[in-house]
PDB file of N, CA and C in Angstrom:
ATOM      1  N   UNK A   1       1.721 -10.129 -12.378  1.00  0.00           N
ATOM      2  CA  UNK A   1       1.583  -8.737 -11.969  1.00  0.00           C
ATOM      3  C   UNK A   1       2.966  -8.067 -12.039  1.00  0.00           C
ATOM      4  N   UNK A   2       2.803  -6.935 -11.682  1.00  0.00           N
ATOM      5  CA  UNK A   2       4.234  -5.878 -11.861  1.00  0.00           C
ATOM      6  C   UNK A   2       4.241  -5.081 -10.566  1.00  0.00           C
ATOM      7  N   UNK A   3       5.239  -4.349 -10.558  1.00  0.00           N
ATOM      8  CA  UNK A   3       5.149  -3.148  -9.875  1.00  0.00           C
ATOM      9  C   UNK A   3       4.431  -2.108 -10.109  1.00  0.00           C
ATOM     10  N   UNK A   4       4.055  -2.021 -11.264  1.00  0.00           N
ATOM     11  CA  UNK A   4       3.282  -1.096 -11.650  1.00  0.00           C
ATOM     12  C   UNK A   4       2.104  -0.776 -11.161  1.00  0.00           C
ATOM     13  N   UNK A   5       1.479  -1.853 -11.467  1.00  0.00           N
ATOM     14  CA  UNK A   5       0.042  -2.398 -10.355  1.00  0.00           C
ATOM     15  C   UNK A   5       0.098  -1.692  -8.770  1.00  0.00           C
ATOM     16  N   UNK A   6       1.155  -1.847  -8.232  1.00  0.00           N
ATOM     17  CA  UNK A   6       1.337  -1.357  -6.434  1.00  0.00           C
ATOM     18  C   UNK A   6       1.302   0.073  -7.164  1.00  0.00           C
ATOM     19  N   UNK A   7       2.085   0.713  -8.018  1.00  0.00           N
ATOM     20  CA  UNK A   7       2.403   2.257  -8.001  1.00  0.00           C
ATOM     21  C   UNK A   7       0.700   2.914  -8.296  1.00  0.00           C
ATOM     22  N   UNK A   8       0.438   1.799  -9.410  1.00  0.00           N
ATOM     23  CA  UNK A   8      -0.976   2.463  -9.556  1.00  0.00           C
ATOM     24  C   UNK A   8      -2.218   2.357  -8.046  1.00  0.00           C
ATOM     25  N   UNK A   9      -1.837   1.809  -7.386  1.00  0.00           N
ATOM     26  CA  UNK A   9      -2.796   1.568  -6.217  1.00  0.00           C
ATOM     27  C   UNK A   9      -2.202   3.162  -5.083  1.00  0.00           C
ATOM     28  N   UNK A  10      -0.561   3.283  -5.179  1.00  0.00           N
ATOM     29  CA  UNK A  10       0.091   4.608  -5.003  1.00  0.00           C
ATOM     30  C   UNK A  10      -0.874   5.700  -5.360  1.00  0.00           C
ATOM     31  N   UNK A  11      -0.594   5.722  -6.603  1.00  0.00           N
ATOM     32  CA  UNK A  11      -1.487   7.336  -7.251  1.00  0.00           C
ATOM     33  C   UNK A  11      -2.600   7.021  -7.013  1.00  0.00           C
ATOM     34  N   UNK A  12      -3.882   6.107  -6.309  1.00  0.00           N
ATOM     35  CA  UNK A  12      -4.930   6.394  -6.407  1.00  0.00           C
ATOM     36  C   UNK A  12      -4.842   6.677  -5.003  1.00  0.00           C
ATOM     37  N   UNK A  13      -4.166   5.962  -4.106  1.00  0.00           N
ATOM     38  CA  UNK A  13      -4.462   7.013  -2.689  1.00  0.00           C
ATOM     39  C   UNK A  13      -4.546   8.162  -2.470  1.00  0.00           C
ATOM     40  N   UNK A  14      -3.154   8.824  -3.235  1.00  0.00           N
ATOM     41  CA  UNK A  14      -3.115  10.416  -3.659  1.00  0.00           C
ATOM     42  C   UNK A  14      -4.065  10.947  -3.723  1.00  0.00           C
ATOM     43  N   UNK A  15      -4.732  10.016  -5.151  1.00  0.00           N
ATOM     44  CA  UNK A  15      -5.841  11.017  -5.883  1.00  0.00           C
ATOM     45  C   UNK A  15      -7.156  10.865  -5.327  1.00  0.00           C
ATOM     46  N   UNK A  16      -7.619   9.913  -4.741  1.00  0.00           N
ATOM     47  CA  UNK A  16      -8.994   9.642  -3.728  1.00  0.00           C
ATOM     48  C   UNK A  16      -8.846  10.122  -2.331  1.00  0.00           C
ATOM     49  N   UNK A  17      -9.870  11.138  -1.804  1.00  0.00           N
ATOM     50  CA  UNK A  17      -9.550  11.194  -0.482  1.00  0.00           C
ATOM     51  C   UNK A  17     -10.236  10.363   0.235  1.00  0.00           C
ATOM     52  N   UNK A  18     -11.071   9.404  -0.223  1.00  0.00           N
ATOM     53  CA  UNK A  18     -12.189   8.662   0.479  1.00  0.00           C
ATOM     54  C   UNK A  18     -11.303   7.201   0.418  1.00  0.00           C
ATOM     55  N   UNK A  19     -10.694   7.129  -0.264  1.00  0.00           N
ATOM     56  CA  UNK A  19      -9.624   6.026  -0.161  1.00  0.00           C
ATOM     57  C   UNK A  19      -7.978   6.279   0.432  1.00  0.00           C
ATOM     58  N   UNK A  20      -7.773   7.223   0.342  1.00  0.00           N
ATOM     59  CA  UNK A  20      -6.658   7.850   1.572  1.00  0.00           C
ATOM     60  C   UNK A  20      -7.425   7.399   2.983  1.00  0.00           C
ATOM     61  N   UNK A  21      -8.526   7.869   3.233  1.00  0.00           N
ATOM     62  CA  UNK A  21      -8.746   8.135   4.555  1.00  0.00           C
ATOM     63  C   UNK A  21      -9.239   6.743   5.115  1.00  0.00           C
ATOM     64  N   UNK A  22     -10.080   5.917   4.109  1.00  0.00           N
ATOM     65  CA  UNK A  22      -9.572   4.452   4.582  1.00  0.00           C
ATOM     66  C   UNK A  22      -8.237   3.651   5.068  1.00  0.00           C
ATOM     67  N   UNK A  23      -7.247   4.270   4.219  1.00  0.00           N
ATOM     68  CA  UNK A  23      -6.063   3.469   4.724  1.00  0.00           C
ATOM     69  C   UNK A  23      -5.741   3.875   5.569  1.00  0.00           C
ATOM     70  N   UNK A  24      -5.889   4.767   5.838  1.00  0.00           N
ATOM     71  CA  UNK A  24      -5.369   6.062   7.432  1.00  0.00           C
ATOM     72  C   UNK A  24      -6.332   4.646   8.353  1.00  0.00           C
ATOM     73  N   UNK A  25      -7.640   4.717   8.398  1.00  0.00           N
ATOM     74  CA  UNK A  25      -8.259   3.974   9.200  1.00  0.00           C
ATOM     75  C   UNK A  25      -7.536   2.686   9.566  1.00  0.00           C
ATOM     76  N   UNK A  26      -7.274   2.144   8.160  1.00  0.00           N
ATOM     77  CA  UNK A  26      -6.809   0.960   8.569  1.00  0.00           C
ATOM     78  C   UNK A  26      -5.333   0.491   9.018  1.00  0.00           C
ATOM     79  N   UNK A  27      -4.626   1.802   8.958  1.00  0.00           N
ATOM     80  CA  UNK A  27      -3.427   1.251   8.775  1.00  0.00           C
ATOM     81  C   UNK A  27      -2.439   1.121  10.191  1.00  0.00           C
ATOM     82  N   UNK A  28      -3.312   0.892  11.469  1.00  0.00           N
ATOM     83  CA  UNK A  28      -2.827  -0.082  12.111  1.00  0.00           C
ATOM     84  C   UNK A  28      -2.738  -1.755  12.347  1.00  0.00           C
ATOM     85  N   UNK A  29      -3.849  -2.114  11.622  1.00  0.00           N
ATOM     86  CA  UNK A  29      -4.170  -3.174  11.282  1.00  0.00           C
ATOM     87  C   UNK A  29      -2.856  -3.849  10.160  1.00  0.00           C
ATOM     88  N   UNK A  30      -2.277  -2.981  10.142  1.00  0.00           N
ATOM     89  CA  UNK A  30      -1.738  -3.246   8.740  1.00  0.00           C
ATOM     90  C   UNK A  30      -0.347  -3.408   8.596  1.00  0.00           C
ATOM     91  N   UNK A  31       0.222  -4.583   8.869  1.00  0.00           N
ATOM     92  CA  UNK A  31       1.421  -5.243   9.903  1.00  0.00           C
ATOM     93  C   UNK A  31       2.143  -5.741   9.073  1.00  0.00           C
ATOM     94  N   UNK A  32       2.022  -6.248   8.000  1.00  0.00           N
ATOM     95  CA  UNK A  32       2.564  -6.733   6.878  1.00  0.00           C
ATOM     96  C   UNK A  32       2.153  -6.320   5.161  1.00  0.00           C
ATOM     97  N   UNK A  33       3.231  -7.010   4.344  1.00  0.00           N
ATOM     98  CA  UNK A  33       2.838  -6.830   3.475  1.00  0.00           C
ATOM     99  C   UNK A  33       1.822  -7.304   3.032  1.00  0.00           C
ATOM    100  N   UNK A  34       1.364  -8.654   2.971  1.00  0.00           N
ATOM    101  CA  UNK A  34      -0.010  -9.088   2.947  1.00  0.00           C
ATOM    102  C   UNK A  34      -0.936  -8.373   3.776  1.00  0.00           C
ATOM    103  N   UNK A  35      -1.381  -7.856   4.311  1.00  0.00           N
ATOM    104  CA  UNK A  35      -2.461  -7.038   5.200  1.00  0.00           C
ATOM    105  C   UNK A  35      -2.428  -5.620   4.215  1.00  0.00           C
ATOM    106  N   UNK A  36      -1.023  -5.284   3.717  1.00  0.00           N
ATOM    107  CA  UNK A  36      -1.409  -4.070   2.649  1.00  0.00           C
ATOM    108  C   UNK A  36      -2.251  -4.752   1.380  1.00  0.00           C
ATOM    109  N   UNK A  37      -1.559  -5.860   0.632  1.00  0.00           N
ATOM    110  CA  UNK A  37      -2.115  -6.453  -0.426  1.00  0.00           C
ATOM    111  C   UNK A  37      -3.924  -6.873  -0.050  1.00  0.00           C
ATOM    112  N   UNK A  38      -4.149  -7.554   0.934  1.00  0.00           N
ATOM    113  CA  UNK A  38      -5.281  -7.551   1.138  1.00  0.00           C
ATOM    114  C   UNK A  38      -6.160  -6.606   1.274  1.00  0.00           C
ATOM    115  N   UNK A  39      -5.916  -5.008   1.931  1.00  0.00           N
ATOM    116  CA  UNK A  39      -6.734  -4.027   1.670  1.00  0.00           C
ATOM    117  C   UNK A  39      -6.698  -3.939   0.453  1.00  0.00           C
ATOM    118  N   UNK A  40      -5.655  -3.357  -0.622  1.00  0.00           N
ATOM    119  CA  UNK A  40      -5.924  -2.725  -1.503  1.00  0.00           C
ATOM    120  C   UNK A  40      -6.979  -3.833  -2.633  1.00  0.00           C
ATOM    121  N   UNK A  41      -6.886  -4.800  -2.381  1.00  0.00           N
ATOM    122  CA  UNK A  41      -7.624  -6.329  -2.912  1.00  0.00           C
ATOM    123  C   UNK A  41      -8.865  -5.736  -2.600  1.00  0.00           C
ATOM    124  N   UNK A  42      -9.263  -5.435  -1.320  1.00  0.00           N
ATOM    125  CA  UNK A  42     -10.578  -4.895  -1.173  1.00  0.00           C
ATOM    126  C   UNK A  42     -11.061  -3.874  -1.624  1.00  0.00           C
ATOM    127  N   UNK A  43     -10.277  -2.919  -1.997  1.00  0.00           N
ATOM    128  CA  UNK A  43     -10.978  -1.676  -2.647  1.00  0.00           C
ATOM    129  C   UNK A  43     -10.392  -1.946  -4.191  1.00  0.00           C
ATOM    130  N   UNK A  44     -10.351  -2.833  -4.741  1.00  0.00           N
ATOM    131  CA  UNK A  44     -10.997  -3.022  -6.424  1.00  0.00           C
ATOM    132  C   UNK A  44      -9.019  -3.034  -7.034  1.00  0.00           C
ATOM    133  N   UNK A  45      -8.260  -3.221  -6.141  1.00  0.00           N
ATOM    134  CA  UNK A  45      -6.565  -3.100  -6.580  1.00  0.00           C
ATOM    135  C   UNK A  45      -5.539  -4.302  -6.367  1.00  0.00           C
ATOM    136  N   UNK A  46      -5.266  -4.542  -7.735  1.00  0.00           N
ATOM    137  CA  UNK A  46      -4.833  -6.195  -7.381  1.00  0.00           C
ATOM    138  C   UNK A  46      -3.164  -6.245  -7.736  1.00  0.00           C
ATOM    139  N   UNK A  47      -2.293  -6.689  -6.734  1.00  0.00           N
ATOM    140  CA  UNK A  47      -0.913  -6.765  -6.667  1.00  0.00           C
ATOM    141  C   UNK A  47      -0.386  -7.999  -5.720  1.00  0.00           C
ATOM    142  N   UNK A  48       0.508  -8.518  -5.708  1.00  0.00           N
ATOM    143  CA  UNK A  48       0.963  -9.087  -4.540  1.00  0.00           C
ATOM    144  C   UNK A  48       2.314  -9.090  -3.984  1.00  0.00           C
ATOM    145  N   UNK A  49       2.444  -9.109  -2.702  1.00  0.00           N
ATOM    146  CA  UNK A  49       3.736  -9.163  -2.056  1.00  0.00           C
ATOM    147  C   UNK A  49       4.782  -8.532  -2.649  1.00  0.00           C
ATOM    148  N   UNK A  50       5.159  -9.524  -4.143  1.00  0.00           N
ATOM    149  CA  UNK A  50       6.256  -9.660  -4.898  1.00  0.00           C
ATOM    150  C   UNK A  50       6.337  -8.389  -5.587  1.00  0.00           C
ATOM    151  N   UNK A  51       5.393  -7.622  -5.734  1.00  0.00           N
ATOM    152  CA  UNK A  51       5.161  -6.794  -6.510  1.00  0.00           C
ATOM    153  C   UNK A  51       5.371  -5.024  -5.500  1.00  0.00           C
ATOM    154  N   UNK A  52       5.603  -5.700  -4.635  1.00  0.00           N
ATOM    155  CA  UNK A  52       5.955  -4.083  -4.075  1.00  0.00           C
ATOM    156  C   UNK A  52       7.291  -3.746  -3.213  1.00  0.00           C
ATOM    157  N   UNK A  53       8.337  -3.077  -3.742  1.00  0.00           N
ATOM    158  CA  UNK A  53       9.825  -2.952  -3.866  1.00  0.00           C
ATOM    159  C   UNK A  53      10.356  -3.063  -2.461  1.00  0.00           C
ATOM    160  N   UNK A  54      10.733  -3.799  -1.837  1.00  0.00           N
ATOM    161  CA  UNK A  54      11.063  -4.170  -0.236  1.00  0.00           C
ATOM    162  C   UNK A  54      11.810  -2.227   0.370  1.00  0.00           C
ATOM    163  N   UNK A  55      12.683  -1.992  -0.628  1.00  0.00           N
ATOM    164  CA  UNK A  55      13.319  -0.726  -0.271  1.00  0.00           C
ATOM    165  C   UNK A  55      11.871   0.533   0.173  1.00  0.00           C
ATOM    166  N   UNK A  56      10.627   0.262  -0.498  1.00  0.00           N
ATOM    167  CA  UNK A  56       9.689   1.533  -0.170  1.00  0.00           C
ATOM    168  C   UNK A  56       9.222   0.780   1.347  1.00  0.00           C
ATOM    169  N   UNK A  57       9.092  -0.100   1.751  1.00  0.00           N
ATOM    170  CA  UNK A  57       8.578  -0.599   2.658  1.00  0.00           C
ATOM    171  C   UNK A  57       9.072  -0.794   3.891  1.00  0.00           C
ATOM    172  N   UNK A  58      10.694  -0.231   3.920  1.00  0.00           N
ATOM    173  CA  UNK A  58      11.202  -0.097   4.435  1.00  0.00           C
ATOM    174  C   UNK A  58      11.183   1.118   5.200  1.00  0.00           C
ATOM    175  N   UNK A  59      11.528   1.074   6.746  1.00  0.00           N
ATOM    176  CA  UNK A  59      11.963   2.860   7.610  1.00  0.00           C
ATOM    177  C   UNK A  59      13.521   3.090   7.176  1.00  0.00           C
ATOM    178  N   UNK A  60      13.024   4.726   6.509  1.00  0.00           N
ATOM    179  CA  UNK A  60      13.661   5.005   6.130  1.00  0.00           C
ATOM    180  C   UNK A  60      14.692   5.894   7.296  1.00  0.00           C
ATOM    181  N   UNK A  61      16.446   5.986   7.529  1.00  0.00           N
ATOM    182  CA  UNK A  61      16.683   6.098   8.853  1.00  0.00           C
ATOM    183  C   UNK A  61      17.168   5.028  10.178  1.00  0.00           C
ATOM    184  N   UNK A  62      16.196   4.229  10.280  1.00  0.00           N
ATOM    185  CA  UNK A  62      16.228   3.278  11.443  1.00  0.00           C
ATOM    186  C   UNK A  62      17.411   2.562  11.478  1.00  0.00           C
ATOM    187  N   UNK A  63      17.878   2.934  12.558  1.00  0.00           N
ATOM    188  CA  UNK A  63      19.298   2.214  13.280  1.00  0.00           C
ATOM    189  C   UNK A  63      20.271   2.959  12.392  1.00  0.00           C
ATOM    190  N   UNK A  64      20.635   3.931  11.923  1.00  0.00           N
ATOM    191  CA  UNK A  64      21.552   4.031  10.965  1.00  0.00           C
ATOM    192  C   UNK A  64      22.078   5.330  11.348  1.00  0.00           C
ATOM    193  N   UNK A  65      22.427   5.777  12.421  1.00  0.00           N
ATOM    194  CA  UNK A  65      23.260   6.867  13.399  1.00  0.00           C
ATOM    195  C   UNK A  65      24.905   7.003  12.617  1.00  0.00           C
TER     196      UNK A  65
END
């Protein structure tokens, strides 16, 4: 897999609101990177871990006064 794969799972949140509003649902559940990879696994989007850039996943800000 690539990164590409995560970006494309990106633009479809954008572009679906019925799949935006799932992740909204789920996304306390959603604690790690595996718990992201596993939703998007469930709605038909296949990537893993490795494949999504540690810097986007990061808070952007935090501790950095």
């Amino acid at each position: 897999m690539c990164h590409g794969d995560y970006i494309r799972f990106l633009v479809a949140v954008e572009a679906d609101p019925a799949l935006r509003k799932a992740l909204r649902r789920a996304s306390r559940g959603l604690v790690t990177l595996g718990d992201l990879v596993d939703f998007a696994a469930g709605h038909g989007y296949r990537f893993t871990e490795a494949d999504i850039p540690l810097a986007t996943a990061q808070p952007v800000g935090c501790g950095s006064d």
